[in-house]
């Protein structure tokens, strides 16, 4: 049960992060909060975040960004309930709020500007060639 709750909450946090990826400064803060939630900083995740601003128009950057989200979700699965890792908040026994409070605080609210529409892969490819 905890695993499914944990995976669902992390998927929700990852979706919230994706919504703020167009705003790079907020994306960096959100990613740091998510990394702290699982107690991990890996060399493969951070470079993908650096490319997140280009992810909407560059298919390769988008793939790297999605792989980074997958790596973060995988890392979350390794965090035992109630364990406190260095630099992280305690995890509630039901896998809820304490673990995700930092990411939830950075989630976009209804008053924030909407994300720019994504360009199709074909228009992104045409832009890259020109």
JSON list of C-alpha atoms in Angstrom, two decimals:
[
{"chain": "A", "resi": 1, "resn": "UNK", "atom": "CA", "xyz": [0.00, 0.00, 0.00]},
{"chain": "A", "resi": 2, "resn": "UNK", "atom": "CA", "xyz": [2.76, 2.45, 0.94]},
{"chain": "A", "resi": 3, "resn": "UNK", "atom": "CA", "xyz": [4.53, 1.85, -2.35]},
{"chain": "A", "resi": 4, "resn": "UNK", "atom": "CA", "xyz": [1.47, 2.73, -4.41]},
{"chain": "A", "resi": 5, "resn": "UNK", "atom": "CA", "xyz": [0.79, 5.84, -2.29]},
{"chain": "A", "resi": 6, "resn": "UNK", "atom": "CA", "xyz": [4.44, 6.84, -2.57]},
{"chain": "A", "resi": 7, "resn": "UNK", "atom": "CA", "xyz": [4.50, 6.35, -6.32]},
{"chain": "A", "resi": 8, "resn": "UNK", "atom": "CA", "xyz": [1.26, 8.24, -6.78]},
{"chain": "A", "resi": 9, "resn": "UNK", "atom": "CA", "xyz": [2.44, 11.19, -4.66]},
{"chain": "A", "resi": 10, "resn": "UNK", "atom": "CA", "xyz": [5.76, 11.29, -6.46]},
{"chain": "A", "resi": 11, "resn": "UNK", "atom": "CA", "xyz": [4.04, 11.17, -9.84]},
{"chain": "A", "resi": 12, "resn": "UNK", "atom": "CA", "xyz": [1.90, 14.12, -8.72]},
{"chain": "A", "resi": 13, "resn": "UNK", "atom": "CA", "xyz": [5.01, 16.01, -7.59]},
{"chain": "A", "resi": 14, "resn": "UNK", "atom": "CA", "xyz": [6.74, 15.24, -10.89]},
{"chain": "A", "resi": 15, "resn": "UNK", "atom": "CA", "xyz": [3.72, 16.55, -12.81]},
{"chain": "A", "resi": 16, "resn": "UNK", "atom": "CA", "xyz": [3.77, 19.75, -10.76]},
{"chain": "A", "resi": 17, "resn": "UNK", "atom": "CA", "xyz": [7.48, 20.13, -11.52]},
{"chain": "A", "resi": 18, "resn": "UNK", "atom": "CA", "xyz": [6.84, 19.69, -15.22]},
{"chain": "A", "resi": 19, "resn": "UNK", "atom": "CA", "xyz": [4.28, 22.51, -15.14]},
{"chain": "A", "resi": 20, "resn": "UNK", "atom": "CA", "xyz": [6.92, 24.96, -13.83]},
{"chain": "A", "resi": 21, "resn": "UNK", "atom": "CA", "xyz": [9.78, 23.78, -16.06]},
{"chain": "A", "resi": 22, "resn": "UNK", "atom": "CA", "xyz": [9.28, 26.70, -18.47]},
{"chain": "A", "resi": 23, "resn": "UNK", "atom": "CA", "xyz": [10.27, 29.07, -15.66]},
{"chain": "A", "resi": 24, "resn": "UNK", "atom": "CA", "xyz": [13.87, 27.97, -15.12]},
{"chain": "A", "resi": 25, "resn": "UNK", "atom": "CA", "xyz": [14.45, 29.61, -11.73]},
{"chain": "A", "resi": 26, "resn": "UNK", "atom": "CA", "xyz": [11.32, 28.04, -10.27]},
{"chain": "A", "resi": 27, "resn": "UNK", "atom": "CA", "xyz": [12.23, 24.73, -11.91]},
{"chain": "A", "resi": 28, "resn": "UNK", "atom": "CA", "xyz": [15.65, 24.76, -10.24]},
{"chain": "A", "resi": 29, "resn": "UNK", "atom": "CA", "xyz": [14.11, 25.42, -6.81]},
{"chain": "A", "resi": 30, "resn": "UNK", "atom": "CA", "xyz": [11.42, 22.77, -7.36]},
{"chain": "A", "resi": 31, "resn": "UNK", "atom": "CA", "xyz": [14.00, 20.21, -8.47]},
{"chain": "A", "resi": 32, "resn": "UNK", "atom": "CA", "xyz": [16.18, 20.94, -5.43]},
{"chain": "A", "resi": 33, "resn": "UNK", "atom": "CA", "xyz": [13.16, 20.43, -3.19]},
{"chain": "A", "resi": 34, "resn": "UNK", "atom": "CA", "xyz": [12.36, 17.12, -4.89]},
{"chain": "A", "resi": 35, "resn": "UNK", "atom": "CA", "xyz": [15.97, 15.97, -4.59]},
{"chain": "A", "resi": 36, "resn": "UNK", "atom": "CA", "xyz": [15.93, 16.83, -0.89]},
{"chain": "A", "resi": 37, "resn": "UNK", "atom": "CA", "xyz": [12.72, 14.87, -0.46]},
{"chain": "A", "resi": 38, "resn": "UNK", "atom": "CA", "xyz": [14.47, 11.69, -1.58]},
{"chain": "A", "resi": 39, "resn": "UNK", "atom": "CA", "xyz": [17.98, 12.54, -0.36]},
{"chain": "A", "resi": 40, "resn": "UNK", "atom": "CA", "xyz": [19.69, 12.20, -3.71]},
{"chain": "A", "resi": 41, "resn": "UNK", "atom": "CA", "xyz": [21.86, 14.36, -5.96]},
{"chain": "A", "resi": 42, "resn": "UNK", "atom": "CA", "xyz": [23.05, 12.43, -8.95]},
{"chain": "A", "resi": 43, "resn": "UNK", "atom": "CA", "xyz": [25.21, 13.48, -11.88]},
{"chain": "A", "resi": 44, "resn": "UNK", "atom": "CA", "xyz": [22.58, 12.23, -14.31]},
{"chain": "A", "resi": 45, "resn": "UNK", "atom": "CA", "xyz": [19.66, 14.19, -12.89]},
{"chain": "A", "resi": 46, "resn": "UNK", "atom": "CA", "xyz": [21.16, 17.68, -12.63]},
{"chain": "A", "resi": 47, "resn": "UNK", "atom": "CA", "xyz": [22.29, 18.06, -16.28]},
{"chain": "A", "resi": 48, "resn": "UNK", "atom": "CA", "xyz": [18.81, 17.09, -17.42]},
{"chain": "A", "resi": 49, "resn": "UNK", "atom": "CA", "xyz": [17.38, 19.89, -15.29]},
{"chain": "A", "resi": 50, "resn": "UNK", "atom": "CA", "xyz": [19.77, 22.36, -16.90]},
{"chain": "A", "resi": 51, "resn": "UNK", "atom": "CA", "xyz": [18.22, 21.44, -20.24]},
{"chain": "A", "resi": 52, "resn": "UNK", "atom": "CA", "xyz": [14.64, 21.63, -18.95]},
{"chain": "A", "resi": 53, "resn": "UNK", "atom": "CA", "xyz": [14.13, 25.15, -20.31]},
{"chain": "A", "resi": 54, "resn": "UNK", "atom": "CA", "xyz": [14.73, 23.79, -23.82]},
{"chain": "A", "resi": 55, "resn": "UNK", "atom": "CA", "xyz": [12.69, 20.65, -23.27]},
{"chain": "A", "resi": 56, "resn": "UNK", "atom": "CA", "xyz": [9.52, 22.04, -24.83]},
{"chain": "A", "resi": 57, "resn": "UNK", "atom": "CA", "xyz": [11.20, 22.60, -28.22]},
{"chain": "A", "resi": 58, "resn": "UNK", "atom": "CA", "xyz": [14.11, 20.15, -28.30]},
{"chain": "A", "resi": 59, "resn": "UNK", "atom": "CA", "xyz": [13.07, 16.46, -28.39]},
{"chain": "A", "resi": 60, "resn": "UNK", "atom": "CA", "xyz": [16.48, 15.29, -27.10]},
{"chain": "A", "resi": 61, "resn": "UNK", "atom": "CA", "xyz": [16.29, 17.67, -24.13]},
{"chain": "A", "resi": 62, "resn": "UNK", "atom": "CA", "xyz": [12.71, 16.58, -23.50]},
{"chain": "A", "resi": 63, "resn": "UNK", "atom": "CA", "xyz": [13.75, 12.91, -23.44]},
{"chain": "A", "resi": 64, "resn": "UNK", "atom": "CA", "xyz": [16.59, 13.69, -21.00]},
{"chain": "A", "resi": 65, "resn": "UNK", "atom": "CA", "xyz": [14.19, 15.63, -18.78]},
{"chain": "A", "resi": 66, "resn": "UNK", "atom": "CA", "xyz": [11.69, 12.76, -18.74]},
{"chain": "A", "resi": 67, "resn": "UNK", "atom": "CA", "xyz": [14.50, 10.32, -17.92]},
{"chain": "A", "resi": 68, "resn": "UNK", "atom": "CA", "xyz": [15.47, 12.57, -15.01]},
{"chain": "A", "resi": 69, "resn": "UNK", "atom": "CA", "xyz": [11.92, 12.46, -13.66]},
{"chain": "A", "resi": 70, "resn": "UNK", "atom": "CA", "xyz": [12.02, 8.65, -13.94]},
{"chain": "A", "resi": 71, "resn": "UNK", "atom": "CA", "xyz": [15.33, 8.58, -12.04]},
{"chain": "A", "resi": 72, "resn": "UNK", "atom": "CA", "xyz": [13.84, 10.73, -9.29]},
{"chain": "A", "resi": 73, "resn": "UNK", "atom": "CA", "xyz": [10.78, 8.49, -8.96]},
{"chain": "A", "resi": 74, "resn": "UNK", "atom": "CA", "xyz": [13.06, 5.42, -8.83]},
{"chain": "A", "resi": 75, "resn": "UNK", "atom": "CA", "xyz": [15.13, 7.05, -6.09]},
{"chain": "A", "resi": 76, "resn": "UNK", "atom": "CA", "xyz": [11.96, 7.78, -4.11]},
{"chain": "A", "resi": 77, "resn": "UNK", "atom": "CA", "xyz": [11.09, 4.11, -4.10]},
{"chain": "A", "resi": 78, "resn": "UNK", "atom": "CA", "xyz": [14.29, 3.43, -2.13]},
{"chain": "A", "resi": 79, "resn": "UNK", "atom": "CA", "xyz": [13.40, 5.77, 0.77]},
{"chain": "A", "resi": 80, "resn": "UNK", "atom": "CA", "xyz": [11.98, 3.75, 3.69]},
{"chain": "A", "resi": 81, "resn": "UNK", "atom": "CA", "xyz": [8.94, 5.19, 5.47]},
{"chain": "A", "resi": 82, "resn": "UNK", "atom": "CA", "xyz": [9.92, 7.25, 8.51]},
{"chain": "A", "resi": 83, "resn": "UNK", "atom": "CA", "xyz": [13.64, 7.34, 7.65]},
{"chain": "A", "resi": 84, "resn": "UNK", "atom": "CA", "xyz": [15.38, 10.68, 7.79]},
{"chain": "A", "resi": 85, "resn": "UNK", "atom": "CA", "xyz": [18.21, 11.03, 5.31]},
{"chain": "A", "resi": 86, "resn": "UNK", "atom": "CA", "xyz": [20.81, 13.74, 5.60]},
{"chain": "A", "resi": 87, "resn": "UNK", "atom": "CA", "xyz": [19.32, 17.08, 4.57]},
{"chain": "A", "resi": 88, "resn": "UNK", "atom": "CA", "xyz": [15.78, 15.78, 4.19]},
{"chain": "A", "resi": 89, "resn": "UNK", "atom": "CA", "xyz": [12.48, 16.14, 6.00]},
{"chain": "A", "resi": 90, "resn": "UNK", "atom": "CA", "xyz": [11.02, 13.12, 7.79]},
{"chain": "A", "resi": 91, "resn": "UNK", "atom": "CA", "xyz": [8.65, 10.96, 5.81]},
{"chain": "A", "resi": 92, "resn": "UNK", "atom": "CA", "xyz": [5.19, 10.52, 7.27]},
{"chain": "A", "resi": 93, "resn": "UNK", "atom": "CA", "xyz": [4.17, 6.89, 7.89]},
{"chain": "A", "resi": 94, "resn": "UNK", "atom": "CA", "xyz": [1.48, 7.19, 5.21]},
{"chain": "A", "resi": 95, "resn": "UNK", "atom": "CA", "xyz": [3.99, 8.67, 2.72]},
{"chain": "A", "resi": 96, "resn": "UNK", "atom": "CA", "xyz": [2.25, 12.04, 2.51]},
{"chain": "A", "resi": 97, "resn": "UNK", "atom": "CA", "xyz": [2.76, 15.73, 3.24]},
{"chain": "A", "resi": 98, "resn": "UNK", "atom": "CA", "xyz": [6.04, 15.80, 5.19]},
{"chain": "A", "resi": 99, "resn": "UNK", "atom": "CA", "xyz": [7.80, 14.15, 2.29]},
{"chain": "A", "resi": 100, "resn": "UNK", "atom": "CA", "xyz": [6.38, 16.46, -0.35]},
{"chain": "A", "resi": 101, "resn": "UNK", "atom": "CA", "xyz": [5.85, 19.73, 1.52]},
{"chain": "A", "resi": 102, "resn": "UNK", "atom": "CA", "xyz": [8.76, 21.52, -0.18]},
{"chain": "A", "resi": 103, "resn": "UNK", "atom": "CA", "xyz": [7.65, 20.50, -3.67]},
{"chain": "A", "resi": 104, "resn": "UNK", "atom": "CA", "xyz": [4.01, 21.31, -2.87]},
{"chain": "A", "resi": 105, "resn": "UNK", "atom": "CA", "xyz": [5.02, 24.78, -1.71]},
{"chain": "A", "resi": 106, "resn": "UNK", "atom": "CA", "xyz": [6.62, 25.45, -5.10]},
{"chain": "A", "resi": 107, "resn": "UNK", "atom": "CA", "xyz": [3.75, 24.08, -7.17]},
{"chain": "A", "resi": 108, "resn": "UNK", "atom": "CA", "xyz": [2.18, 26.70, -9.43]},
{"chain": "A", "resi": 109, "resn": "UNK", "atom": "CA", "xyz": [-0.99, 28.27, -8.14]},
{"chain": "A", "resi": 110, "resn": "UNK", "atom": "CA", "xyz": [-4.05, 29.36, -10.12]},
{"chain": "A", "resi": 111, "resn": "UNK", "atom": "CA", "xyz": [-2.86, 32.99, -10.25]},
{"chain": "A", "resi": 112, "resn": "UNK", "atom": "CA", "xyz": [0.42, 32.22, -12.00]},
{"chain": "A", "resi": 113, "resn": "UNK", "atom": "CA", "xyz": [0.85, 32.62, -15.73]},
{"chain": "A", "resi": 114, "resn": "UNK", "atom": "CA", "xyz": [0.17, 29.51, -17.79]},
{"chain": "A", "resi": 115, "resn": "UNK", "atom": "CA", "xyz": [2.97, 27.57, -19.41]},
{"chain": "A", "resi": 116, "resn": "UNK", "atom": "CA", "xyz": [3.80, 28.41, -23.00]},
{"chain": "A", "resi": 117, "resn": "UNK", "atom": "CA", "xyz": [2.24, 25.98, -25.46]},
{"chain": "A", "resi": 118, "resn": "UNK", "atom": "CA", "xyz": [4.60, 23.25, -26.60]},
{"chain": "A", "resi": 119, "resn": "UNK", "atom": "CA", "xyz": [5.72, 23.25, -30.20]},
{"chain": "A", "resi": 120, "resn": "UNK", "atom": "CA", "xyz": [5.29, 20.08, -32.16]},
{"chain": "A", "resi": 121, "resn": "UNK", "atom": "CA", "xyz": [8.36, 17.94, -32.81]},
{"chain": "A", "resi": 122, "resn": "UNK", "atom": "CA", "xyz": [8.16, 18.73, -36.52]},
{"chain": "A", "resi": 123, "resn": "UNK", "atom": "CA", "xyz": [8.23, 22.51, -35.95]},
{"chain": "A", "resi": 124, "resn": "UNK", "atom": "CA", "xyz": [11.05, 22.09, -33.42]},
{"chain": "A", "resi": 125, "resn": "UNK", "atom": "CA", "xyz": [13.04, 20.08, -35.96]},
{"chain": "A", "resi": 126, "resn": "UNK", "atom": "CA", "xyz": [12.43, 22.71, -38.65]},
{"chain": "A", "resi": 127, "resn": "UNK", "atom": "CA", "xyz": [13.64, 25.46, -36.29]},
{"chain": "A", "resi": 128, "resn": "UNK", "atom": "CA", "xyz": [16.77, 23.49, -35.44]},
{"chain": "A", "resi": 129, "resn": "UNK", "atom": "CA", "xyz": [17.62, 23.01, -39.11]},
{"chain": "A", "resi": 130, "resn": "UNK", "atom": "CA", "xyz": [17.26, 26.69, -40.02]}
]
